[in-house]
Coordinates of C-alpha atoms in Angstrom, one line a residue:
M249 CA 8.8 -8.3 -2.2
A250 CA 8.1 -6.9 -5.9
I251 CA 10.3 -4.2 -7.0
L252 CA 9.1 -2.3 -9.7
E253 CA 10.4 -0.2 -12.5
H254 CA 14.2 -0.7 -11.0
K255 CA 15.6 0.4 -14.5
V256 CA 18.5 -2.6 -14.0
K257 CA 19.4 -4.0 -17.6
E258 CA 19.2 -7.9 -17.3
Q259 CA 23.1 -8.2 -17.8
K260 CA 23.7 -6.6 -14.6
V261 CA 20.7 -8.3 -12.2
N262 CA 22.8 -11.3 -11.0
Q263 CA 24.8 -8.2 -9.5
T264 CA 22.4 -6.2 -7.9
M265 CA 20.7 -9.3 -6.7
K266 CA 23.7 -10.5 -4.7
R267 CA 23.8 -6.9 -3.1
I268 CA 20.3 -6.8 -1.8
T269 CA 20.5 -10.3 -0.5
T270 CA 22.4 -13.7 -0.6
D271 CA 20.1 -16.3 0.0
W272 CA 16.9 -15.2 -1.2
E273 CA 15.0 -16.6 -4.5
W274 CA 14.0 -13.9 -7.3
A275 CA 11.7 -14.1 -10.4
A276 CA 12.1 -11.3 -13.1
N277 CA 10.0 -10.6 -16.5
Y278 CA 13.4 -10.0 -18.5
E279 CA 11.8 -12.7 -21.0
F280 CA 8.8 -10.5 -22.2
S281 CA 10.4 -7.0 -21.5
S282 CA 13.9 -5.9 -22.1
K283 CA 13.4 -3.5 -19.4
G284 CA 12.3 -6.6 -16.9
R285 CA 10.7 -3.9 -15.2
I286 CA 8.9 -6.6 -12.7
W287 CA 11.1 -8.4 -9.8
L288 CA 9.7 -10.7 -7.7
V289 CA 11.9 -11.7 -4.3
W290 CA 11.5 -14.1 -1.4
D291 CA 12.6 -15.4 1.7
V292 CA 12.9 -19.0 1.2
M293 CA 13.3 -19.3 5.1
E294 CA 9.9 -17.8 5.2
V295 CA 7.6 -18.1 2.0
E296 CA 7.9 -20.8 -0.2
C297 CA 6.7 -18.9 -3.7
V298 CA 6.1 -20.5 -7.4
V299 CA 5.7 -18.2 -10.2
K300 CA 2.8 -19.6 -12.6
E301 CA 2.9 -16.7 -15.0
K302 CA 4.2 -13.4 -16.7
S303 CA 4.2 -10.9 -19.0
E304 CA 5.6 -7.6 -19.9
Q305 CA 3.1 -6.0 -17.0
F306 CA 2.5 -8.7 -14.4
I307 CA 4.3 -11.4 -12.5
H308 CA 2.0 -13.9 -11.1
A309 CA 2.6 -16.9 -8.2
N310 CA 1.3 -19.2 -5.8
V311 CA 2.8 -18.3 -2.3
L312 CA 2.5 -20.2 1.2
V313 CA 3.8 -18.5 4.2
K314 CA 5.1 -21.1 6.0
D315 CA 4.9 -20.6 9.7
M316 CA 1.3 -19.3 9.5
N317 CA 0.3 -22.1 6.7
M318 CA -1.1 -19.5 4.7
K319 CA -2.1 -20.0 0.9
F320 CA -2.7 -17.3 -1.5
D321 CA -2.2 -16.1 -5.1
F322 CA 0.0 -13.1 -5.7
T323 CA -0.2 -11.0 -9.0
A324 CA 2.8 -8.3 -9.1
V325 CA 1.5 -5.4 -11.2
Y326 CA 3.0 -2.8 -13.2
G327 CA 0.6 -0.8 -16.0
L328 CA 1.8 0.5 -18.9
H329 CA 1.5 3.9 -19.7
T330 CA -1.3 3.8 -22.6
L331 CA -4.9 2.8 -22.4
E332 CA -4.2 0.2 -25.3
D333 CA -1.3 -1.6 -23.6
R334 CA -3.4 -1.8 -20.3
R335 CA -6.6 -3.2 -21.9
K336 CA -3.9 -6.0 -22.5
L337 CA -3.1 -6.2 -18.9
W338 CA -7.4 -6.0 -17.9
M339 CA -7.7 -8.8 -20.3
D340 CA -4.9 -11.4 -19.3
L341 CA -5.9 -11.0 -15.4
L342 CA -8.9 -11.8 -16.1
Q343 CA -7.8 -14.8 -17.7
I344 CA -5.9 -15.5 -14.6
K345 CA -9.1 -14.6 -12.3
S346 CA -10.8 -17.7 -14.2
N347 CA -8.2 -20.1 -12.8
I348 CA -8.1 -19.0 -9.4
Q349 CA -9.0 -21.1 -6.1
E350 CA -7.5 -19.4 -3.6
A351 CA -7.2 -16.1 -1.9
W352 CA -5.8 -13.3 -4.4
L353 CA -4.0 -10.5 -3.8
I354 CA -3.0 -8.2 -6.9
M355 CA -0.7 -5.4 -5.7
G356 CA 1.8 -2.9 -7.7
D357 CA 1.7 0.1 -9.8
F358 CA -1.5 0.2 -12.0
N359 CA -0.4 3.7 -14.0
A360 CA -4.3 4.0 -13.9
I361 CA -6.8 6.1 -11.5
R362 CA -10.4 5.1 -10.9
S363 CA -11.8 8.3 -9.9
K364 CA -11.5 12.2 -9.8
E365 CA -10.5 11.4 -6.1
D366 CA -7.6 10.1 -6.9
R367 CA -5.8 12.6 -8.8
P368 CA -7.2 16.2 -7.2
T369 CA -4.9 18.2 -9.2
G370 CA -3.3 18.2 -12.7
N371 CA -5.4 17.6 -15.9
P372 CA -9.0 16.9 -15.6
V373 CA -9.8 13.5 -15.0
Q374 CA -11.5 12.2 -18.0
E375 CA -14.4 9.1 -18.3
G376 CA -12.5 6.6 -20.8
K377 CA -9.6 7.4 -18.5
V378 CA -11.2 5.1 -15.8
K379 CA -13.7 3.2 -17.4
D380 CA -11.4 0.3 -18.7
F381 CA -10.2 -0.2 -15.2
N382 CA -13.3 0.2 -13.3
N383 CA -14.9 -2.3 -15.5
F384 CA -11.7 -4.1 -14.8
V385 CA -12.3 -4.4 -10.9
D386 CA -16.0 -5.0 -11.4
D387 CA -16.2 -8.0 -13.9
A388 CA -13.2 -9.5 -12.1
I389 CA -15.1 -9.2 -8.8
L390 CA -12.3 -7.5 -7.3
T391 CA -12.4 -5.0 -3.7
E392 CA -9.9 -2.5 -2.8
M393 CA -7.8 -2.9 -0.1
R394 CA -8.2 0.1 2.5
I395 CA -5.3 2.2 2.6
N396 CA -3.5 3.8 6.0
G397 CA -0.8 5.9 6.0
R398 CA -0.2 8.8 3.2
E399 CA -3.5 9.4 1.1
F400 CA -1.6 9.7 -2.5
T401 CA 1.2 7.0 -4.1
W402 CA 2.9 9.0 -6.8
T403 CA 3.7 12.8 -7.1
N404 CA 6.1 14.8 -9.3
G405 CA 6.2 17.5 -7.0
H406 CA 3.3 19.4 -8.9
T407 CA 0.4 16.6 -9.2
Y408 CA -0.7 14.0 -7.0
S409 CA -2.3 10.5 -7.8
R410 CA -3.0 7.5 -6.3
I411 CA -1.9 5.1 -9.0
D412 CA -0.3 2.3 -6.6
R413 CA -3.1 0.0 -4.7
A414 CA -3.7 -3.5 -3.7
L415 CA -7.2 -5.3 -4.9
V416 CA -8.5 -8.6 -3.6
N417 CA -11.2 -11.1 -4.3
D418 CA -13.9 -12.3 -2.6
K419 CA -11.9 -15.0 -0.8
W420 CA -9.4 -12.9 0.4
T421 CA -12.0 -10.8 2.1
L422 CA -13.7 -14.1 3.7
T423 CA -10.7 -16.5 4.8
M424 CA -7.6 -13.4 5.8
P425 CA -7.2 -10.9 8.9
Q426 CA -5.5 -8.6 6.4
L427 CA -7.6 -6.1 5.4
E428 CA -5.8 -3.0 4.5
V429 CA -2.6 -1.6 3.0
W430 CA 0.2 0.4 4.5
V431 CA 1.3 3.2 2.3
M432 CA 4.9 4.1 3.2
D433 CA 7.1 7.1 2.9
P434 CA 8.3 7.4 -1.2
G435 CA 12.2 7.8 0.5
C436 CA 14.4 8.4 -2.8
S437 CA 11.0 7.3 -5.3
D438 CA 8.0 9.5 -6.7
H439 CA 6.3 6.6 -6.0
S440 CA 5.0 5.1 -2.0
P441 CA 5.7 1.7 -1.3
L442 CA 2.8 -0.5 -0.5
N443 CA 3.0 -2.8 2.5
I444 CA 0.8 -5.8 4.0
T445 CA 1.9 -7.3 7.7
F446 CA 1.0 -10.7 8.0
I447 CA 0.0 -11.9 11.3
D448 CA -1.2 -14.8 13.3
K449 CA -4.4 -13.1 14.3
E450 CA -6.1 -9.6 15.3
E451 CA -4.4 -8.6 18.2
S452 CA -7.3 -7.8 21.5
G453 CA -7.6 -5.1 23.4
P454 CA -6.9 -1.4 23.2
K455 CA -4.8 0.1 20.4
P456 CA -1.4 1.5 21.8
F457 CA -1.3 5.5 21.5
K458 CA 0.3 7.1 18.9
F459 CA 1.5 10.2 18.0
L460 CA 0.9 11.8 14.9
N461 CA 3.3 14.6 13.9
H462 CA 0.6 16.3 12.2
L463 CA -1.2 17.5 16.0
A464 CA 2.4 19.6 16.0
D465 CA 1.0 21.8 13.3
H466 CA -2.4 22.8 14.9
K467 CA -2.5 26.6 15.8
D468 CA -3.5 25.3 19.5
F469 CA -1.0 22.4 19.9
L470 CA 0.9 24.0 22.6
E471 CA -1.8 25.4 24.5
I472 CA -3.5 21.8 24.5
V473 CA -0.5 20.0 25.6
N474 CA 0.5 23.4 28.3
K475 CA -3.0 23.0 29.8
A476 CA -3.0 19.2 30.4
W477 CA 1.0 19.2 31.7
I478 CA -0.4 21.5 34.9
G479 CA -1.7 21.1 38.0
G480 CA -2.2 17.4 39.9
W481 CA 0.5 17.5 42.3
T482 CA 1.4 14.4 44.3
G483 CA 4.8 15.2 45.7
D484 CA 5.8 11.9 43.6
K485 CA 7.7 13.2 41.0
M486 CA 7.6 10.2 38.4
K487 CA 4.0 9.6 39.4
D488 CA 3.6 13.2 38.3
V489 CA 5.0 12.5 35.2
W490 CA 3.2 9.5 34.7
E491 CA -0.6 11.5 35.3
K492 CA 0.6 14.5 33.3
L493 CA 1.8 12.5 30.1
K494 CA -1.6 10.7 30.5
R495 CA -3.5 13.6 30.7
V496 CA -1.4 14.7 27.7
K497 CA -2.6 11.8 25.5
I498 CA -6.2 11.9 26.3
A499 CA -5.9 15.5 25.0
M500 CA -4.2 14.8 21.8
K501 CA -6.5 11.6 21.3
K502 CA -9.0 14.4 21.5
L503 CA -7.9 16.7 19.2
N504 CA -6.9 14.4 16.3
A505 CA -10.8 12.9 16.6
E506 CA -12.1 16.7 16.4
E507 CA -10.1 18.0 13.8
Y508 CA -8.6 15.3 11.7
N509 CA -11.0 12.5 11.6
A510 CA -12.5 11.6 8.5
V511 CA -11.0 14.3 6.7
G512 CA -10.7 12.7 3.3
G513 CA -14.8 13.4 3.4
R514 CA -14.0 17.2 4.5
I515 CA -12.1 17.9 1.3
A516 CA -14.4 16.1 -0.8
K517 CA -16.9 18.3 0.6
C518 CA -14.9 21.1 0.3
R519 CA -14.1 20.7 -3.3
E520 CA -17.8 20.2 -3.6

């Protein structure tokens, strides 16, 4: 787990870590930044983590997930706020890339966007603000992981943007089953945490039904549920309930597919 911009001073870090966990190991970058903006924390029972390099804006490590015998390089990133500072980050990451042999995951707060779709409101997106980051992604031959969950990762209540992301190299896309990152709810933070779940293999068979909260906000929601619920009496109360729920599930899947699928593309079209 990488914890970014925690605002804990170095003299209090040991005390704070003991509150988080007593038997995990951790690394920080206080020697490069008095604010030590990056912590890397891992469960030694599950993971071997060897820190190889640090700077003010990243911690780079080799990781082994023991049960799965899965090895990869991991870089936790916290990009600084100016273009000039981030240019140093892009150069450092390109240097790391030249020595990478394994699958490589770079994840964190890059403090940079790649296109106007990453910040649809607020100040207009200028080409100079996105050029360096996009050039780095191209030069390092990286791919952005698909996102699941929330579309934007940071907000101040007025502006929404996607500045937190996960990038992977070609070795990752060829050898790892994990190709998407979950954007979680932010809780007390103005950033949304990113989560990647490691599994032994892709689950086979149909995906379990999930009721998505936005369906209940649709103007026809109650009418659709009512139509699916009524009728079909068999005299067996439990079977009737099961059949009703089954019909509601089918109706909800249809509603979601018709009204909400590919919503990102539809929003972009409306903006045009």
